[in-house]
mmCIF file of C-alpha atoms in Angstrom:
data_model
loop_
_atom_site.group_PDB
_atom_site.id
_atom_site.type_symbol
_atom_site.label_atom_id
_atom_site.label_comp_id
_atom_site.label_asym_id
_atom_site.label_seq_id
_atom_site.Cartn_x
_atom_site.Cartn_y
_atom_site.Cartn_z
ATOM 1 C CA UNK A 1 -129.921 6.393 36.636
ATOM 2 C CA UNK A 2 -126.239 6.379 35.670
ATOM 3 C CA UNK A 3 -124.235 3.143 35.870
ATOM 4 C CA UNK A 4 -120.880 1.886 34.601
ATOM 5 C CA UNK A 5 -119.561 -1.574 33.808
ATOM 6 C CA UNK A 6 -116.090 -3.014 33.221
ATOM 7 C CA UNK A 7 -115.907 -6.152 31.043
ATOM 8 C CA UNK A 8 -112.675 -8.161 30.937
ATOM 9 C CA UNK A 9 -111.307 -9.845 27.781
ATOM 10 C CA UNK A 10 -114.220 -8.897 25.549
ATOM 11 C CA UNK A 11 -115.364 -11.320 22.836
ATOM 12 C CA UNK A 12 -116.576 -10.246 19.401
ATOM 13 C CA UNK A 13 -120.073 -11.414 20.317
ATOM 14 C CA UNK A 14 -120.141 -9.063 23.328
ATOM 15 C CA UNK A 15 -118.787 -6.135 21.311
ATOM 16 C CA UNK A 16 -121.138 -6.652 18.373
ATOM 17 C CA UNK A 17 -124.126 -6.758 20.754
ATOM 18 C CA UNK A 18 -123.101 -3.420 22.314
ATOM 19 C CA UNK A 19 -122.487 -1.860 18.889
ATOM 20 C CA UNK A 20 -125.948 -2.981 17.783
ATOM 21 C CA UNK A 21 -127.635 -1.738 20.963
ATOM 22 C CA UNK A 22 -125.900 1.650 20.816
ATOM 23 C CA UNK A 23 -126.460 2.038 17.069
ATOM 24 C CA UNK A 24 -123.318 4.180 17.035
ATOM 25 C CA UNK A 25 -122.355 5.850 13.760
ATOM 26 C CA UNK A 26 -118.710 6.946 14.052
ATOM 27 C CA UNK A 27 -116.834 8.911 11.411
ATOM 28 C CA UNK A 28 -113.678 6.820 11.687
ATOM 29 C CA UNK A 29 -113.583 3.688 9.502
ATOM 30 C CA UNK A 30 -111.349 2.125 12.178
ATOM 31 C CA UNK A 31 -114.255 2.255 14.633
ATOM 32 C CA UNK A 32 -116.740 0.735 12.213
ATOM 33 C CA UNK A 33 -118.259 -2.665 12.901
ATOM 34 C CA UNK A 34 -116.626 -4.111 9.775
ATOM 35 C CA UNK A 35 -113.096 -3.034 10.673
ATOM 36 C CA UNK A 36 -113.431 -4.115 14.305
ATOM 37 C CA UNK A 37 -114.768 -7.523 13.276
ATOM 38 C CA UNK A 38 -111.795 -8.108 10.964
ATOM 39 C CA UNK A 39 -109.341 -6.998 13.660
ATOM 40 C CA UNK A 40 -110.987 -9.142 16.363
ATOM 41 C CA UNK A 41 -110.709 -12.171 14.089
ATOM 42 C CA UNK A 42 -106.905 -11.798 13.982
ATOM 43 C CA UNK A 43 -105.619 -10.052 17.118
ATOM 44 C CA UNK A 44 -103.926 -12.252 19.719
ATOM 45 C CA UNK A 45 -104.009 -9.933 22.765
ATOM 46 C CA UNK A 46 -107.186 -9.247 24.794
ATOM 47 C CA UNK A 47 -109.022 -5.959 25.178
ATOM 48 C CA UNK A 48 -111.453 -4.935 27.887
ATOM 49 C CA UNK A 49 -114.507 -2.684 27.635
ATOM 50 C CA UNK A 50 -115.790 0.154 29.816
ATOM 51 C CA UNK A 51 -119.457 1.096 29.405
ATOM 52 C CA UNK A 52 -121.592 3.994 30.605
ATOM 53 C CA UNK A 53 -125.334 3.382 30.978
ATOM 54 C CA UNK A 54 -128.120 5.961 31.124
ATOM 55 C CA UNK A 55 -131.483 4.602 32.227
ATOM 56 C CA UNK A 56 -130.138 1.041 31.806
ATOM 57 C CA UNK A 57 -129.189 1.763 28.160
ATOM 58 C CA UNK A 58 -125.602 1.970 26.894
ATOM 59 C CA UNK A 59 -124.799 5.613 26.091
ATOM 60 C CA UNK A 60 -121.022 5.434 25.706
ATOM 61 C CA UNK A 61 -118.175 2.919 25.718
ATOM 62 C CA UNK A 62 -114.568 2.299 24.696
ATOM 63 C CA UNK A 63 -112.304 -0.688 24.275
ATOM 64 C CA UNK A 64 -109.309 -0.764 26.625
ATOM 65 C CA UNK A 65 -106.081 -2.636 26.015
ATOM 66 C CA UNK A 66 -103.343 -2.999 28.614
ATOM 67 C CA UNK A 67 -99.559 -3.097 28.621
ATOM 68 C CA UNK A 68 -96.717 -2.634 31.094
ATOM 69 C CA UNK A 69 -93.701 -0.339 30.942
ATOM 70 C CA UNK A 70 -90.691 -0.094 33.230
ATOM 71 C CA UNK A 71 -89.347 3.366 34.023
ATOM 72 C CA UNK A 72 -87.443 4.906 36.952
ATOM 73 C CA UNK A 73 -87.202 1.409 38.434
ATOM 74 C CA UNK A 74 -91.010 1.141 38.566
ATOM 75 C CA UNK A 75 -93.486 -0.880 36.508
ATOM 76 C CA UNK A 76 -96.347 1.185 35.080
ATOM 77 C CA UNK A 77 -99.643 -0.292 33.909
ATOM 78 C CA UNK A 78 -100.916 1.447 30.756
ATOM 79 C CA UNK A 79 -104.434 1.534 29.312
ATOM 80 C CA UNK A 80 -104.911 2.006 25.554
ATOM 81 C CA UNK A 81 -108.113 3.319 23.954
ATOM 82 C CA UNK A 82 -109.305 0.945 21.185
ATOM 83 C CA UNK A 83 -105.916 -0.787 20.965
ATOM 84 C CA UNK A 84 -104.365 -3.819 22.652
ATOM 85 C CA UNK A 85 -101.091 -2.155 23.672
ATOM 86 C CA UNK A 86 -99.134 -4.811 21.738
ATOM 87 C CA UNK A 87 -97.356 -3.307 18.671
ATOM 88 C CA UNK A 88 -97.885 -6.391 16.470
ATOM 89 C CA UNK A 89 -101.607 -6.392 17.187
ATOM 90 C CA UNK A 90 -101.861 -2.621 16.775
ATOM 91 C CA UNK A 91 -99.825 -2.273 13.563
ATOM 92 C CA UNK A 92 -103.181 -2.205 11.810
ATOM 93 C CA UNK A 93 -103.177 1.376 13.020
ATOM 94 C CA UNK A 94 -106.101 3.494 14.121
ATOM 95 C CA UNK A 95 -106.684 7.148 13.235
ATOM 96 C CA UNK A 96 -109.597 9.453 14.062
ATOM 97 C CA UNK A 97 -109.651 7.556 17.351
ATOM 98 C CA UNK A 98 -112.465 8.258 19.838
ATOM 99 C CA UNK A 99 -114.862 6.679 22.268
ATOM 100 C CA UNK A 100 -118.159 5.258 21.015
ATOM 101 C CA UNK A 101 -121.361 7.163 21.651
ATOM 102 C CA UNK A 102 -123.057 10.546 21.502
ATOM 103 C CA UNK A 103 -120.826 13.621 22.045
ATOM 104 C CA UNK A 104 -122.964 14.978 24.883
ATOM 105 C CA UNK A 105 -121.931 12.031 27.081
ATOM 106 C CA UNK A 106 -118.213 12.136 26.224
ATOM 107 C CA UNK A 107 -116.896 14.402 28.998
ATOM 108 C CA UNK A 108 -118.794 12.480 31.662
ATOM 109 C CA UNK A 109 -117.628 9.191 30.178
ATOM 110 C CA UNK A 110 -113.917 10.101 30.324
ATOM 111 C CA UNK A 111 -114.269 11.416 33.867
ATOM 112 C CA UNK A 112 -115.767 8.083 34.966
ATOM 113 C CA UNK A 113 -113.268 6.085 32.877
ATOM 114 C CA UNK A 114 -110.311 7.715 34.655
ATOM 115 C CA UNK A 115 -111.887 6.820 38.020
ATOM 116 C CA UNK A 116 -112.428 3.227 36.875
ATOM 117 C CA UNK A 117 -108.835 2.961 35.640
ATOM 118 C CA UNK A 118 -107.635 3.786 39.148
ATOM 119 C CA UNK A 119 -109.788 0.940 40.494
ATOM 120 C CA UNK A 120 -108.236 -1.348 37.861
ATOM 121 C CA UNK A 121 -104.728 -0.153 38.900
ATOM 122 C CA UNK A 122 -103.906 1.556 35.583
ATOM 123 C CA UNK A 123 -101.355 4.362 35.932
ATOM 124 C CA UNK A 124 -101.579 6.001 32.495
ATOM 125 C CA UNK A 125 -104.264 6.257 29.786
ATOM 126 C CA UNK A 126 -102.917 6.261 26.208
ATOM 127 C CA UNK A 127 -105.048 7.737 23.429
ATOM 128 C CA UNK A 128 -103.556 7.476 19.954
ATOM 129 C CA UNK A 129 -104.335 9.717 16.943
ATOM 130 C CA UNK A 130 -107.509 11.454 18.072
ATOM 131 C CA UNK A 131 -108.868 14.776 16.787
ATOM 132 C CA UNK A 132 -109.766 17.759 18.939
ATOM 133 C CA UNK A 133 -113.364 17.630 17.761
ATOM 134 C CA UNK A 134 -113.605 14.000 18.878
ATOM 135 C CA UNK A 135 -112.048 14.367 22.351
ATOM 136 C CA UNK A 136 -112.695 16.646 25.348
ATOM 137 C CA UNK A 137 -110.541 19.761 24.982
ATOM 138 C CA UNK A 138 -109.516 19.795 28.634
ATOM 139 C CA UNK A 139 -107.477 16.613 28.101
ATOM 140 C CA UNK A 140 -105.683 18.151 25.121
ATOM 141 C CA UNK A 141 -104.548 21.199 27.118
ATOM 142 C CA UNK A 142 -104.021 19.528 30.509
ATOM 143 C CA UNK A 143 -100.554 20.361 31.830
ATOM 144 C CA UNK A 144 -100.426 16.956 33.507
ATOM 145 C CA UNK A 145 -100.798 15.142 30.166
ATOM 146 C CA UNK A 146 -98.006 14.293 27.782
ATOM 147 C CA UNK A 147 -99.450 15.283 24.401
ATOM 148 C CA UNK A 148 -98.003 15.143 20.889
ATOM 149 C CA UNK A 149 -99.524 16.332 17.637
ATOM 150 C CA UNK A 150 -99.103 15.224 14.029
ATOM 151 C CA UNK A 151 -100.661 16.398 10.800
ATOM 152 C CA UNK A 152 -102.984 14.612 8.432
ATOM 153 C CA UNK A 153 -103.790 15.722 4.893
ATOM 154 C CA UNK A 154 -106.837 15.455 2.642
ATOM 155 C CA UNK A 155 -108.249 16.796 -0.642
ATOM 156 C CA UNK A 156 -111.825 17.946 -1.177
ATOM 157 C CA UNK A 157 -113.517 16.445 -4.238
ATOM 158 C CA UNK A 158 -116.448 17.284 -6.481
ATOM 159 C CA UNK A 159 -118.075 15.325 -9.311
ATOM 160 C CA UNK A 160 -116.681 17.491 -12.107
ATOM 161 C CA UNK A 161 -113.079 16.881 -10.986
ATOM 162 C CA UNK A 162 -110.665 15.439 -13.522
ATOM 163 C CA UNK A 163 -106.935 14.843 -13.153
ATOM 164 C CA UNK A 164 -106.273 18.083 -15.054
ATOM 165 C CA UNK A 165 -108.645 20.092 -12.844
ATOM 166 C CA UNK A 166 -106.907 18.785 -9.726
ATOM 167 C CA UNK A 167 -103.445 19.519 -11.164
ATOM 168 C CA UNK A 168 -104.548 23.038 -12.109
ATOM 169 C CA UNK A 169 -105.213 23.772 -8.413
ATOM 170 C CA UNK A 170 -101.614 23.010 -7.397
ATOM 171 C CA UNK A 171 -98.566 25.276 -7.247
ATOM 172 C CA UNK A 172 -96.887 26.295 -10.514
ATOM 173 C CA UNK A 173 -93.901 24.036 -9.848
ATOM 174 C CA UNK A 174 -96.117 21.028 -9.059
ATOM 175 C CA UNK A 175 -98.337 21.668 -12.081
ATOM 176 C CA UNK A 176 -95.319 21.622 -14.394
ATOM 177 C CA UNK A 177 -93.819 18.445 -12.949
ATOM 178 C CA UNK A 178 -97.068 16.484 -12.825
ATOM 179 C CA UNK A 179 -98.214 17.482 -16.307
ATOM 180 C CA UNK A 180 -94.798 16.361 -17.566
ATOM 181 C CA UNK A 181 -95.169 13.058 -15.712
ATOM 182 C CA UNK A 182 -98.675 12.460 -17.089
ATOM 183 C CA UNK A 183 -97.548 13.280 -20.617
ATOM 184 C CA UNK A 184 -94.509 10.979 -20.446
ATOM 185 C CA UNK A 185 -96.551 8.073 -19.083
ATOM 186 C CA UNK A 186 -99.235 8.419 -21.748
ATOM 187 C CA UNK A 187 -96.715 8.791 -24.571
ATOM 188 C CA UNK A 188 -94.588 5.845 -23.486
ATOM 189 C CA UNK A 189 -97.252 3.449 -22.215
ATOM 190 C CA UNK A 190 -100.821 4.632 -22.831
ATOM 191 C CA UNK A 191 -103.946 5.913 -21.088
ATOM 192 C CA UNK A 192 -104.124 6.063 -17.277
ATOM 193 C CA UNK A 193 -106.731 3.617 -15.928
ATOM 194 C CA UNK A 194 -108.146 2.655 -12.523
ATOM 195 C CA UNK A 195 -109.366 -0.906 -11.909
ATOM 196 C CA UNK A 196 -111.246 -1.750 -8.686
ATOM 197 C CA UNK A 197 -110.893 -5.429 -7.806
ATOM 198 C CA UNK A 198 -114.097 -7.438 -8.123
ATOM 199 C CA UNK A 199 -114.515 -10.916 -6.761
ATOM 200 C CA UNK A 200 -112.429 -12.563 -4.055
ATOM 201 C CA UNK A 201 -109.773 -14.009 -6.364
ATOM 202 C CA UNK A 202 -108.979 -10.649 -7.948
ATOM 203 C CA UNK A 203 -108.978 -8.888 -4.572
ATOM 204 C CA UNK A 204 -106.489 -11.375 -3.124
ATOM 205 C CA UNK A 205 -104.363 -11.245 -6.262
ATOM 206 C CA UNK A 206 -104.179 -7.432 -6.071
ATOM 207 C CA UNK A 207 -103.367 -7.641 -2.350
ATOM 208 C CA UNK A 208 -100.532 -10.097 -2.996
ATOM 209 C CA UNK A 209 -98.993 -7.779 -5.592
ATOM 210 C CA UNK A 210 -99.438 -4.761 -3.294
ATOM 211 C CA UNK A 211 -97.725 -6.731 -0.510
ATOM 212 C CA UNK A 212 -94.672 -7.490 -2.682
ATOM 213 C CA UNK A 213 -94.260 -3.856 -3.693
ATOM 214 C CA UNK A 214 -94.785 -2.662 -0.110
ATOM 215 C CA UNK A 215 -92.150 -5.042 1.272
ATOM 216 C CA UNK A 216 -89.756 -4.087 -1.525
ATOM 217 C CA UNK A 217 -90.112 -0.427 -0.556
ATOM 218 C CA UNK A 218 -90.342 -0.658 3.230
ATOM 219 C CA UNK A 219 -88.933 -4.058 4.214
ATOM 220 C CA UNK A 220 -85.466 -2.680 5.039
ATOM 221 C CA UNK A 221 -86.735 0.450 6.835
ATOM 222 C CA UNK A 222 -86.567 0.875 10.629
ATOM 223 C CA UNK A 223 -90.204 -0.142 11.128
ATOM 224 C CA UNK A 224 -90.343 -2.646 8.274
ATOM 225 C CA UNK A 225 -93.428 -3.442 6.229
ATOM 226 C CA UNK A 226 -96.711 -4.241 7.914
ATOM 227 C CA UNK A 227 -97.088 -7.104 5.449
ATOM 228 C CA UNK A 228 -94.291 -8.947 7.270
ATOM 229 C CA UNK A 229 -96.704 -9.115 10.230
ATOM 230 C CA UNK A 230 -99.319 -11.874 9.830
ATOM 231 C CA UNK A 231 -101.866 -10.062 12.033
ATOM 232 C CA UNK A 232 -101.658 -6.954 9.827
ATOM 233 C CA UNK A 233 -101.833 -8.922 6.581
ATOM 234 C CA UNK A 234 -104.648 -11.246 7.647
ATOM 235 C CA UNK A 235 -106.765 -8.375 9.011
ATOM 236 C CA UNK A 236 -106.630 -6.734 5.582
ATOM 237 C CA UNK A 237 -107.476 -10.069 3.930
ATOM 238 C CA UNK A 238 -110.498 -10.405 6.187
ATOM 239 C CA UNK A 239 -111.616 -6.873 5.316
ATOM 240 C CA UNK A 240 -111.372 -7.552 1.590
ATOM 241 C CA UNK A 241 -113.205 -10.873 1.916
ATOM 242 C CA UNK A 242 -116.072 -9.702 4.091
ATOM 243 C CA UNK A 243 -116.413 -5.918 3.961
ATOM 244 C CA UNK A 244 -116.876 -4.913 0.311
ATOM 245 C CA UNK A 245 -118.645 -1.649 1.220
ATOM 246 C CA UNK A 246 -115.907 -0.577 3.630
ATOM 247 C CA UNK A 247 -112.729 -1.825 1.976
ATOM 248 C CA UNK A 248 -111.612 -2.049 -1.641
ATOM 249 C CA UNK A 249 -108.352 -2.417 -3.510
ATOM 250 C CA UNK A 250 -107.446 -0.542 -6.685
ATOM 251 C CA UNK A 251 -104.916 -1.072 -9.458
ATOM 252 C CA UNK A 252 -103.678 1.913 -11.487
ATOM 253 C CA UNK A 253 -102.013 1.442 -14.876
ATOM 254 C CA UNK A 254 -100.745 3.443 -17.833
ATOM 255 C CA UNK A 255 -101.590 1.237 -20.780
ATOM 256 C CA UNK A 256 -100.111 -2.142 -19.776
ATOM 257 C CA UNK A 257 -97.580 -0.562 -17.395
ATOM 258 C CA UNK A 258 -98.321 -0.886 -13.673
ATOM 259 C CA UNK A 259 -98.158 2.254 -11.531
ATOM 260 C CA UNK A 260 -99.253 0.534 -8.341
ATOM 261 C CA UNK A 261 -102.025 -0.614 -6.018
ATOM 262 C CA UNK A 262 -103.848 1.050 -3.122
ATOM 263 C CA UNK A 263 -106.045 -0.384 -0.392
ATOM 264 C CA UNK A 264 -108.733 2.124 0.582
ATOM 265 C CA UNK A 265 -111.376 2.384 3.288
ATOM 266 C CA UNK A 266 -114.666 4.120 2.482
ATOM 267 C CA UNK A 267 -116.823 5.668 5.190
ATOM 268 C CA UNK A 268 -119.716 8.041 4.500
ATOM 269 C CA UNK A 269 -118.512 10.633 1.953
ATOM 270 C CA UNK A 270 -114.772 9.955 2.402
ATOM 271 C CA UNK A 271 -112.233 7.571 0.907
ATOM 272 C CA UNK A 272 -109.340 6.947 3.292
ATOM 273 C CA UNK A 273 -106.088 5.980 1.578
ATOM 274 C CA UNK A 274 -104.770 3.190 3.820
ATOM 275 C CA UNK A 275 -101.679 1.750 2.147
ATOM 276 C CA UNK A 276 -100.099 1.317 -1.274
ATOM 277 C CA UNK A 277 -97.567 -0.581 -3.302
ATOM 278 C CA UNK A 278 -95.922 1.696 -5.880
ATOM 279 C CA UNK A 279 -93.985 0.392 -8.887
ATOM 280 C CA UNK A 280 -90.823 2.421 -8.327
ATOM 281 C CA UNK A 281 -89.119 0.653 -11.252
ATOM 282 C CA UNK A 282 -91.233 2.946 -13.418
ATOM 283 C CA UNK A 283 -89.933 6.102 -11.727
ATOM 284 C CA UNK A 284 -87.546 8.368 -13.630
ATOM 285 C CA UNK A 285 -86.533 12.017 -13.393
ATOM 286 C CA UNK A 286 -89.753 12.966 -15.178
ATOM 287 C CA UNK A 287 -92.130 10.128 -14.213
ATOM 288 C CA UNK A 288 -93.694 10.054 -10.745
ATOM 289 C CA UNK A 289 -95.858 6.930 -10.550
ATOM 290 C CA UNK A 290 -97.021 7.550 -6.970
ATOM 291 C CA UNK A 291 -98.286 11.066 -7.631
ATOM 292 C CA UNK A 292 -100.072 10.009 -10.810
ATOM 293 C CA UNK A 293 -101.634 7.020 -9.035
ATOM 294 C CA UNK A 294 -103.219 9.312 -6.431
ATOM 295 C CA UNK A 295 -104.378 11.817 -9.044
ATOM 296 C CA UNK A 296 -106.105 9.042 -11.000
ATOM 297 C CA UNK A 297 -107.781 7.740 -7.835
ATOM 298 C CA UNK A 298 -108.944 11.217 -6.841
ATOM 299 C CA UNK A 299 -110.609 11.580 -10.236
ATOM 300 C CA UNK A 300 -112.189 8.125 -9.928
ATOM 301 C CA UNK A 301 -113.598 8.678 -6.428
ATOM 302 C CA UNK A 302 -114.761 12.209 -7.265
ATOM 303 C CA UNK A 303 -116.818 10.767 -10.107
ATOM 304 C CA UNK A 304 -118.240 8.194 -7.681
ATOM 305 C CA UNK A 305 -119.686 11.113 -5.707
ATOM 306 C CA UNK A 306 -117.307 11.096 -2.712
ATOM 307 C CA UNK A 307 -116.398 14.442 -1.138
ATOM 308 C CA UNK A 308 -112.974 13.793 0.414
ATOM 309 C CA UNK A 309 -109.780 11.903 -0.403
ATOM 310 C CA UNK A 310 -108.089 11.480 2.982
ATOM 311 C CA UNK A 311 -104.365 10.679 3.104
ATOM 312 C CA UNK A 312 -104.599 10.484 6.920
ATOM 313 C CA UNK A 313 -101.521 11.031 9.112
ATOM 314 C CA UNK A 314 -97.940 11.504 7.986
ATOM 315 C CA UNK A 315 -96.194 14.544 6.568
ATOM 316 C CA UNK A 316 -94.938 13.010 3.304
ATOM 317 C CA UNK A 317 -94.293 15.519 0.543
ATOM 318 C CA UNK A 318 -96.769 13.955 -1.879
ATOM 319 C CA UNK A 319 -99.545 14.372 0.700
ATOM 320 C CA UNK A 320 -98.681 18.037 1.208
ATOM 321 C CA UNK A 321 -98.545 18.631 -2.539
ATOM 322 C CA UNK A 322 -101.846 16.963 -3.430
ATOM 323 C CA UNK A 323 -103.972 18.059 -0.450
ATOM 324 C CA UNK A 324 -105.904 21.254 0.199
ATOM 325 C CA UNK A 325 -106.866 20.668 3.836
ATOM 326 C CA UNK A 326 -105.162 19.483 7.016
ATOM 327 C CA UNK A 327 -106.236 17.640 10.152
ATOM 328 C CA UNK A 328 -104.437 17.754 13.508
ATOM 329 C CA UNK A 329 -104.105 14.440 15.328
ATOM 330 C CA UNK A 330 -103.385 14.332 19.066
ATOM 331 C CA UNK A 331 -101.717 11.425 20.844
ATOM 332 C CA UNK A 332 -102.000 11.658 24.616
ATOM 333 C CA UNK A 333 -100.728 10.020 27.769
ATOM 334 C CA UNK A 334 -103.057 10.995 30.613
ATOM 335 C CA UNK A 335 -101.846 9.906 34.079
ATOM 336 C CA UNK A 336 -104.480 8.606 36.473
ATOM 337 C CA UNK A 337 -104.535 9.210 40.232
ATOM 338 C CA UNK A 338 -102.709 6.063 41.301
ATOM 339 C CA UNK A 339 -99.451 6.630 43.193
ATOM 340 C CA UNK A 340 -97.376 6.098 40.026
ATOM 341 C CA UNK A 341 -99.838 8.146 38.027
ATOM 342 C CA UNK A 342 -99.469 11.079 40.424
ATOM 343 C CA UNK A 343 -95.666 10.813 40.156
ATOM 344 C CA UNK A 344 -96.074 10.984 36.359
ATOM 345 C CA UNK A 345 -98.367 14.021 36.668
ATOM 346 C CA UNK A 346 -95.758 15.777 38.797
ATOM 347 C CA UNK A 347 -92.988 14.985 36.307
ATOM 348 C CA UNK A 348 -95.132 16.216 33.369
ATOM 349 C CA UNK A 349 -96.061 19.364 35.263
ATOM 350 C CA UNK A 350 -92.428 20.206 36.048
ATOM 351 C CA UNK A 351 -91.352 19.456 32.472
ATOM 352 C CA UNK A 352 -94.091 21.656 31.025
ATOM 353 C CA UNK A 353 -93.366 24.389 33.564
ATOM 354 C CA UNK A 354 -89.695 24.340 32.527
ATOM 355 C CA UNK A 355 -90.661 24.664 28.845
ATOM 356 C CA UNK A 356 -93.121 27.485 29.539
ATOM 357 C CA UNK A 357 -90.568 29.344 31.686
ATOM 358 C CA UNK A 358 -87.889 28.931 29.019
ATOM 359 C CA UNK A 359 -90.208 30.301 26.313
ATOM 360 C CA UNK A 360 -91.189 33.224 28.549
ATOM 361 C CA UNK A 361 -87.548 34.103 29.195
ATOM 362 C CA UNK A 362 -86.743 33.932 25.480
ATOM 363 C CA UNK A 363 -89.651 36.212 24.582
ATOM 364 C CA UNK A 364 -88.581 38.830 27.124
ATOM 365 C CA UNK A 365 -84.828 38.547 26.665
ATOM 366 C CA UNK A 366 -84.713 41.619 24.421
ATOM 367 C CA UNK A 367 -86.362 43.724 27.125
ATOM 368 C CA UNK A 368 -84.224 42.588 30.074
ATOM 369 C CA UNK A 369 -81.128 44.584 31.132
ATOM 370 C CA UNK A 370 -77.776 42.844 30.584
#
């Protein structure tokens, strides 16, 4: 017998019970019990939960945040998968986003979720940074949805990898520049080393230094540094304190010279590079501390037996240079069948139809008589 349940303002105790009962093993570190526990301990906005039961046993669920947006003189109620809908609470971003549960129940789950969202008066469902293989394809190609894609980058690893072996796989121009950078660093300062923080005091010390470098680099940017947001910073502190298997922080040096720090999440056979603080004072025309930092970490994690170094989303040049594989992330806005949701579907349909028509006309322009 199939049943559904909507829980309002879910507590960590309720979520942990469901996670335990479902025994769900997701690929994304952001959907792991450790990450969710750290986030729940810091977030200030509520999330709800929608559950699908099969034979009185949970088979699928997702967390649902809510927010409101004014547009066209109307107020829209938005649902957010595994996020609160509040930017400060969600700055501890989520990638490889998905519902929880076995894939065979996923299509049915999203069909029932969209029906439930209508009952809860939600007009639009937001799904951030999901992959095609983790989400029903029909929602990715639905003309009524507003969908955007972004690229992620990663590098495959094997135990015999060294920095030189990784560099040798890159383009000729990149090989030359990075070998020059490695040589200059070793000549001026000494051997490249990776230190993984051990013990709470060292972890927090590394995090404090990473924070300073991150704010120095990003504090004046449009979005600022996440470390200026207490929820972001304290979630990472909680991860480092309580989740040693999931989260670790590394320091990379050349002799006594600091290249920088990275905070990494480890799930199954993959290390996910989460954030860094790079010592840009060390950068010169021939020295690239950020590139060398990632090369050293790739070598370290390869020798630990991990299979992937995942840079995640963002099309930065260093990610493109150092990766050998890409991932496509989809961010969707799926209108429901409320009155305002149907208006949004109509608008999306007309917008997409205009784009398709324009592309069709362009493709046939050379064949049409003047």
